[in-house]
PDB file of C-alpha atoms in Angstrom:
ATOM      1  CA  UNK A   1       0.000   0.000   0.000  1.00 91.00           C
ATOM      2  CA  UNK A   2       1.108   3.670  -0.471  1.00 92.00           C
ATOM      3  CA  UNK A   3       0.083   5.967   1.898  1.00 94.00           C
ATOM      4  CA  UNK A   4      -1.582   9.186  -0.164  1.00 94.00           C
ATOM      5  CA  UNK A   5      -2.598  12.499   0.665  1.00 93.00           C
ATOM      6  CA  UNK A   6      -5.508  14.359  -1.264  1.00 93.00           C
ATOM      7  CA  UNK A   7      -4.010  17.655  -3.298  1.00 91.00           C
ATOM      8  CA  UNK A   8      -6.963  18.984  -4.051  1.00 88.00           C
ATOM      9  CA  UNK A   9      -9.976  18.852  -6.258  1.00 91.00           C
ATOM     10  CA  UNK A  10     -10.675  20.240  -9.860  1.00 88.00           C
ATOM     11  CA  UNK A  11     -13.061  19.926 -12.327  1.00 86.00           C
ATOM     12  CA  UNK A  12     -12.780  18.129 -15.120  1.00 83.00           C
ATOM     13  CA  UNK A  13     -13.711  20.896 -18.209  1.00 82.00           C
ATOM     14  CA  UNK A  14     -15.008  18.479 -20.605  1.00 82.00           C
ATOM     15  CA  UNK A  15     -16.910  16.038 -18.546  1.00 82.00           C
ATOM     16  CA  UNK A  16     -17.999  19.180 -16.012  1.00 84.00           C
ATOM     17  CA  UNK A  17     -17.116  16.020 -13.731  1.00 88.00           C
ATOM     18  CA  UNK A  18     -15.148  16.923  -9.824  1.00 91.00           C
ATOM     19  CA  UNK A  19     -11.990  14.759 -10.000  1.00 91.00           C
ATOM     20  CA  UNK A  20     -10.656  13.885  -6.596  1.00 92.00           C
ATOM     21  CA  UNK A  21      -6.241  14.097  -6.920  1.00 91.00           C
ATOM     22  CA  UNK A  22      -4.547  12.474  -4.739  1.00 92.00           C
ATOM     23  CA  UNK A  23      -0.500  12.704  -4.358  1.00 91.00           C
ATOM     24  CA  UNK A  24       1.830   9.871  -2.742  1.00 89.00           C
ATOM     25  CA  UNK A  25       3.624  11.686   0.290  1.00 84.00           C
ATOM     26  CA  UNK A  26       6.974  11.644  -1.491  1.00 83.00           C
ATOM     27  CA  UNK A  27       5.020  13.353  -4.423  1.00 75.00           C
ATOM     28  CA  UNK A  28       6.039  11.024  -7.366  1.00 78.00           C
ATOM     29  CA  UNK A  29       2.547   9.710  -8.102  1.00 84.00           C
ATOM     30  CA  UNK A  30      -0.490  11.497  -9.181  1.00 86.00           C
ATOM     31  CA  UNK A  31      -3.564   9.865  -8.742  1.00 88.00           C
ATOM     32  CA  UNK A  32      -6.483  11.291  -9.971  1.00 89.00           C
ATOM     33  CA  UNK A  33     -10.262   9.884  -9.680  1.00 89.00           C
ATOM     34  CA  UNK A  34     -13.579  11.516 -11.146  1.00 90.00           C
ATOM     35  CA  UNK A  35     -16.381  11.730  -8.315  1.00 91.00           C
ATOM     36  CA  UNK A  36     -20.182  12.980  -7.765  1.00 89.00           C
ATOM     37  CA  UNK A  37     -20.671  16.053  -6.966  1.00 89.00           C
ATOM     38  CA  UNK A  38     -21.810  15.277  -3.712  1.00 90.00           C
ATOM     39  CA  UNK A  39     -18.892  14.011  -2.878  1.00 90.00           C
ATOM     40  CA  UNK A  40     -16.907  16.502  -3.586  1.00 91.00           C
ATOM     41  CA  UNK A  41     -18.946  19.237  -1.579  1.00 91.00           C
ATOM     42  CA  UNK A  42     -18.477  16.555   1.398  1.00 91.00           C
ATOM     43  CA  UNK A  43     -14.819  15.920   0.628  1.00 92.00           C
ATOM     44  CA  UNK A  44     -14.162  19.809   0.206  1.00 91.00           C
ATOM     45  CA  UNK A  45     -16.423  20.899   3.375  1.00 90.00           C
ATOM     46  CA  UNK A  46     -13.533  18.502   5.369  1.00 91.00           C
ATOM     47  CA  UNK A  47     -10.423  20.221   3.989  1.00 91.00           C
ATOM     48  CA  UNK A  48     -11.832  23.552   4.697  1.00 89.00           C
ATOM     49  CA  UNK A  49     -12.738  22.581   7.980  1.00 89.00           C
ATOM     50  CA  UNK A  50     -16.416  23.571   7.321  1.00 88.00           C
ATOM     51  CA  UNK A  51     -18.332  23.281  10.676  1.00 86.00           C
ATOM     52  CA  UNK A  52     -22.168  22.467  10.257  1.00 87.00           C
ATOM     53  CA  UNK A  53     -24.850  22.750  13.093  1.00 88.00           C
ATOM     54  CA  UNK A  54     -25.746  18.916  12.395  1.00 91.00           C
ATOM     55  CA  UNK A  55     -23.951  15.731  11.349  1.00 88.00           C
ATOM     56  CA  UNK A  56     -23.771  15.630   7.335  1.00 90.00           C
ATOM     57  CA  UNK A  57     -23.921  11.486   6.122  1.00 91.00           C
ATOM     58  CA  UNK A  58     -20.066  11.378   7.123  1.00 93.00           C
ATOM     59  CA  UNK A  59     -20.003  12.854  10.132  1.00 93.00           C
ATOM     60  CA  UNK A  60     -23.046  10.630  11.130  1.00 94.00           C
ATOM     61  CA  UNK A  61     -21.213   7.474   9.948  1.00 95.00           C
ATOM     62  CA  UNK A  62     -18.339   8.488  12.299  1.00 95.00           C
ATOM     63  CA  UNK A  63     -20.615   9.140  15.421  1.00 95.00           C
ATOM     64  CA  UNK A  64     -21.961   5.783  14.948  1.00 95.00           C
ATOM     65  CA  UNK A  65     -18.866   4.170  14.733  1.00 95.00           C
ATOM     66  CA  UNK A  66     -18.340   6.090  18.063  1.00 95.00           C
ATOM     67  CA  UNK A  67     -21.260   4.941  20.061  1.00 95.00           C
ATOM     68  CA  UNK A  68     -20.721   1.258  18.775  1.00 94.00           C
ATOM     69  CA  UNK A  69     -17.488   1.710  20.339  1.00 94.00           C
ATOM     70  CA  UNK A  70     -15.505   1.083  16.615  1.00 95.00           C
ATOM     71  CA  UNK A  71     -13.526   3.643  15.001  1.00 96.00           C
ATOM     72  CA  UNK A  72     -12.249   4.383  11.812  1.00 97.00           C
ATOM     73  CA  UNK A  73      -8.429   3.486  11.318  1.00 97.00           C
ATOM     74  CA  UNK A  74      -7.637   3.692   7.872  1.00 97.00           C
ATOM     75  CA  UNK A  75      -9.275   3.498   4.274  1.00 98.00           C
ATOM     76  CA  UNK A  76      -7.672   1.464   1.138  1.00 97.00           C
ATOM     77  CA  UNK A  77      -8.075   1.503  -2.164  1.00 96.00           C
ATOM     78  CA  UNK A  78      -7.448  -2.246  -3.062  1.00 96.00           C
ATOM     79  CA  UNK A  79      -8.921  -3.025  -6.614  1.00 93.00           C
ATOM     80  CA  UNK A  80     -10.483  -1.113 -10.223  1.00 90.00           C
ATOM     81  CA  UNK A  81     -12.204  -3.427 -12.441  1.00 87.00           C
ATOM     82  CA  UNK A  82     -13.850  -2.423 -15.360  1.00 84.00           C
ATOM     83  CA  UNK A  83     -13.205   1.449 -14.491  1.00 82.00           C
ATOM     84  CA  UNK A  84     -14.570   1.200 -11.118  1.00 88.00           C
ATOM     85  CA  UNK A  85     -12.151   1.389  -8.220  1.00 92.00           C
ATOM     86  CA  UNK A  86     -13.450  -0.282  -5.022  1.00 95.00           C
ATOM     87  CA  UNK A  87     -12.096   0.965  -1.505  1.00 97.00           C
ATOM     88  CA  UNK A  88     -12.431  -0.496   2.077  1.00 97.00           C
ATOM     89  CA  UNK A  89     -12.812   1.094   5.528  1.00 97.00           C
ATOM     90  CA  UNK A  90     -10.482  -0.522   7.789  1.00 98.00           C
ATOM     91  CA  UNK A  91     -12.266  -0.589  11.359  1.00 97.00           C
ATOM     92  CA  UNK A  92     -11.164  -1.642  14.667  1.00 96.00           C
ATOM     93  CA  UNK A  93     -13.354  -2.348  17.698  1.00 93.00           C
ATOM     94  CA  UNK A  94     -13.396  -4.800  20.231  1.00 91.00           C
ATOM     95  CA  UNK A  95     -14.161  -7.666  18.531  1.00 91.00           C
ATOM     96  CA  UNK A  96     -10.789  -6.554  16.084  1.00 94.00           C
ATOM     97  CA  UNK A  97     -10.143  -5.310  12.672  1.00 96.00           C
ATOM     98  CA  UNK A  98     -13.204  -5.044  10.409  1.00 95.00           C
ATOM     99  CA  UNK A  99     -13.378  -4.266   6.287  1.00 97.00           C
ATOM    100  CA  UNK A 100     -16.144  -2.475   5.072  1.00 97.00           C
ATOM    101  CA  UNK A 101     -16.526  -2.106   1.179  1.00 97.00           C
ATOM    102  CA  UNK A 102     -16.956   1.120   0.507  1.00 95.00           C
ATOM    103  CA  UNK A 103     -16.879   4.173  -2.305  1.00 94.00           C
ATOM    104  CA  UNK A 104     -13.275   5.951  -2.674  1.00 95.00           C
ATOM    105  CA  UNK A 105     -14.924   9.099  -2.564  1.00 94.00           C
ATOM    106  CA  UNK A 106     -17.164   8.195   0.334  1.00 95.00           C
ATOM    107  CA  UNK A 107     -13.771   7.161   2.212  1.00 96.00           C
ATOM    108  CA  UNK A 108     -11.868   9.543   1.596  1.00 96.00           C
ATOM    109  CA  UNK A 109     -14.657  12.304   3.318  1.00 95.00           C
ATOM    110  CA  UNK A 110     -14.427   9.801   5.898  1.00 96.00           C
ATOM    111  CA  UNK A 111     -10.569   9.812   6.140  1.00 97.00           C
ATOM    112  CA  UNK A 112     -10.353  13.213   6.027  1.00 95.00           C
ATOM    113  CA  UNK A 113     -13.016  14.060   9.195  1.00 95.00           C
ATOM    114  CA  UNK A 114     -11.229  11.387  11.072  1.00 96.00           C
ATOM    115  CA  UNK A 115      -7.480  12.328  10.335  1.00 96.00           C
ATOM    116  CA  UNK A 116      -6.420   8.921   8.970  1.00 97.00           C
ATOM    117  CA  UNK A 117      -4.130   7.288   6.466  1.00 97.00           C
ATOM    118  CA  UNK A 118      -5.436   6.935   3.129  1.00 97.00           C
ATOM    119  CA  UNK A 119      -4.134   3.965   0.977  1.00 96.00           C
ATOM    120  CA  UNK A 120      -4.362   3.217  -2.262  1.00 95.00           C
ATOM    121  CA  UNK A 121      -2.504  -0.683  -3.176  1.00 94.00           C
ATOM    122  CA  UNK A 122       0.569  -0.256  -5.576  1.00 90.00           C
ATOM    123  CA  UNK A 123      -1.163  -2.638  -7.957  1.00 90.00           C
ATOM    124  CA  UNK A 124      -4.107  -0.243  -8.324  1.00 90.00           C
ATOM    125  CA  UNK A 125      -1.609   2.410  -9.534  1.00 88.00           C
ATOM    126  CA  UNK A 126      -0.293   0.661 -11.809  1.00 83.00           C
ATOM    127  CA  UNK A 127      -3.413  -0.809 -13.611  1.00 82.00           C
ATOM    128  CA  UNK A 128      -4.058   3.335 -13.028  1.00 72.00           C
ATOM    129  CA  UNK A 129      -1.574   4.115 -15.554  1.00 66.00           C
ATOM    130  CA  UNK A 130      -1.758   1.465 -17.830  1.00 55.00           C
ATOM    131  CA  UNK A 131      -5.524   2.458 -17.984  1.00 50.00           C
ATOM    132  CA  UNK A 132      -4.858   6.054 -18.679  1.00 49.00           C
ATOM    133  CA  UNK A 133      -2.903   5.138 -21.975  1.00 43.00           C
ATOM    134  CA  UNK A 134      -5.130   1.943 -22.606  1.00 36.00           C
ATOM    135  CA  UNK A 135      -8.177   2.787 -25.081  1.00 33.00           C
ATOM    136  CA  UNK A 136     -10.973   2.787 -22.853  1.00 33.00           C
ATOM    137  CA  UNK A 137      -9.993   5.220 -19.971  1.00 36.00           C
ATOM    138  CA  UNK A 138      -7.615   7.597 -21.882  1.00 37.00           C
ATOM    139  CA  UNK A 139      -7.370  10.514 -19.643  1.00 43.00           C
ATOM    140  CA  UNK A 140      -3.547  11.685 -20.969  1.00 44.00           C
ATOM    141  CA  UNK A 141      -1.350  10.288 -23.079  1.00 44.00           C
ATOM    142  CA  UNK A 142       2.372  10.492 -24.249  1.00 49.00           C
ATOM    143  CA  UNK A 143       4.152  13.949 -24.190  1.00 54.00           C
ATOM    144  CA  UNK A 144       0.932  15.523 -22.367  1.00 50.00           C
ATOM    145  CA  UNK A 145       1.100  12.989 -19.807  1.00 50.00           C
ATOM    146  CA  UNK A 146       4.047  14.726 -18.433  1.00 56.00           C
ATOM    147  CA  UNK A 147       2.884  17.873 -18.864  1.00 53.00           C
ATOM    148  CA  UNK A 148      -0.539  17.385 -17.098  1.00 50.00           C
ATOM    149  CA  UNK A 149       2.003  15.571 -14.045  1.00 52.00           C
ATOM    150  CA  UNK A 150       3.866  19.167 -14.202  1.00 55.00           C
ATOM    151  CA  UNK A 151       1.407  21.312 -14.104  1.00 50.00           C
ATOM    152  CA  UNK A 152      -0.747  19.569 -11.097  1.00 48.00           C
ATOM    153  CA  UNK A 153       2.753  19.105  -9.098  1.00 51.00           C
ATOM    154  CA  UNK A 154       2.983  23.666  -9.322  1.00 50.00           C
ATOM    155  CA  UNK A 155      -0.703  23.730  -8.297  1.00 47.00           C
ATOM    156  CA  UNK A 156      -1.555  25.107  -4.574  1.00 47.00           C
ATOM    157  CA  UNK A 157      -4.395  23.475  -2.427  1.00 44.00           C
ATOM    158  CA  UNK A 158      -6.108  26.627  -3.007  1.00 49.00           C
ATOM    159  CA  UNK A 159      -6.083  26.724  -6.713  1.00 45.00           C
ATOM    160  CA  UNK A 160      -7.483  23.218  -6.791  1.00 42.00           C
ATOM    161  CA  UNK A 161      -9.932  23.934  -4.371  1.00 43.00           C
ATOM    162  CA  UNK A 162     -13.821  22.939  -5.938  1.00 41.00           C
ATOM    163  CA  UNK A 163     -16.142  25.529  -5.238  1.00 39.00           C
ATOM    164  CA  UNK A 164     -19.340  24.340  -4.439  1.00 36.00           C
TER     165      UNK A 164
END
């Protein structure tokens, strides 16, 4: 697993889709991932710290981990097939560690609002790349793929930021 941080959020210009960026913590890999909107407004009410008089879906899911006496130790990103990536929540209560299938986006809100790792699996950035220059998920290939790597690397927090 490498542990990632999320760089920001942009929209895509074409697809008028958010996409979710996340960097490795040494900042060699770029992983980007289209989300809902939805998700985006949750995952960009967490990095701005955006306090709300009562619990949004997130926040709910973490006060009932909470009260069940479970918490929230980590989310993964473990597989993509067929353009979907799948993601876990990695839970531990007193019974021990539990997996809970689970939405990238939806983890990473969570991850975020609880202040834990997120992972993604070094096979899943792999098949990332390959599927970026592979027909059916061509994001950006060849020379521009470099480019695109360049210009998200100069980018600030705040010029990613999705406004919602």
């Amino acid at each position: 697993m490498v542990d990632m941080i999320v760089f920001g959020l942009a929209l895509d210009e074409d697809s008028q889709m958010p996409i979710l960026i996340l960097k490795d913590t040494s900042e060699d890999i770029i992983f980007p991932i289209w989300i809902g909107a939805m998700e985006a407004m949750s995952i960009s009410m967490a990095l701005n710290k955006v306090a709300v008089p009562r619990p949004m879906t997130h926040d709910l899911i973490l006060g009932i981990l909470e009260k069940m006496e479970s918490r929230l130790v980590a989310v993964e990103i473990i597989s993509i097939h067929e353009g979907t990536y799948y993601a876990e929540l990695v839970l531990q209560g007193e019974t021990g560690e539990r997996r809970v299938d689970c939405r990238p986006s939806d983890s990473i809100a969570l991850a975020l609002r609880a202040q834990v790792p997120i992972r993604v699996s070094e096979e899943v950035i792999a098949l990332n790349k390959t599927l970026q220059k592979g027909a059916f998920q061509e994001v950006v290939t060849g020379e521009d793929s470099d480019k695109w790597t360049d210009i998200l690397s100069k980018y600030s927090l705040d010029d990613l930021k999705y406004k919602m």
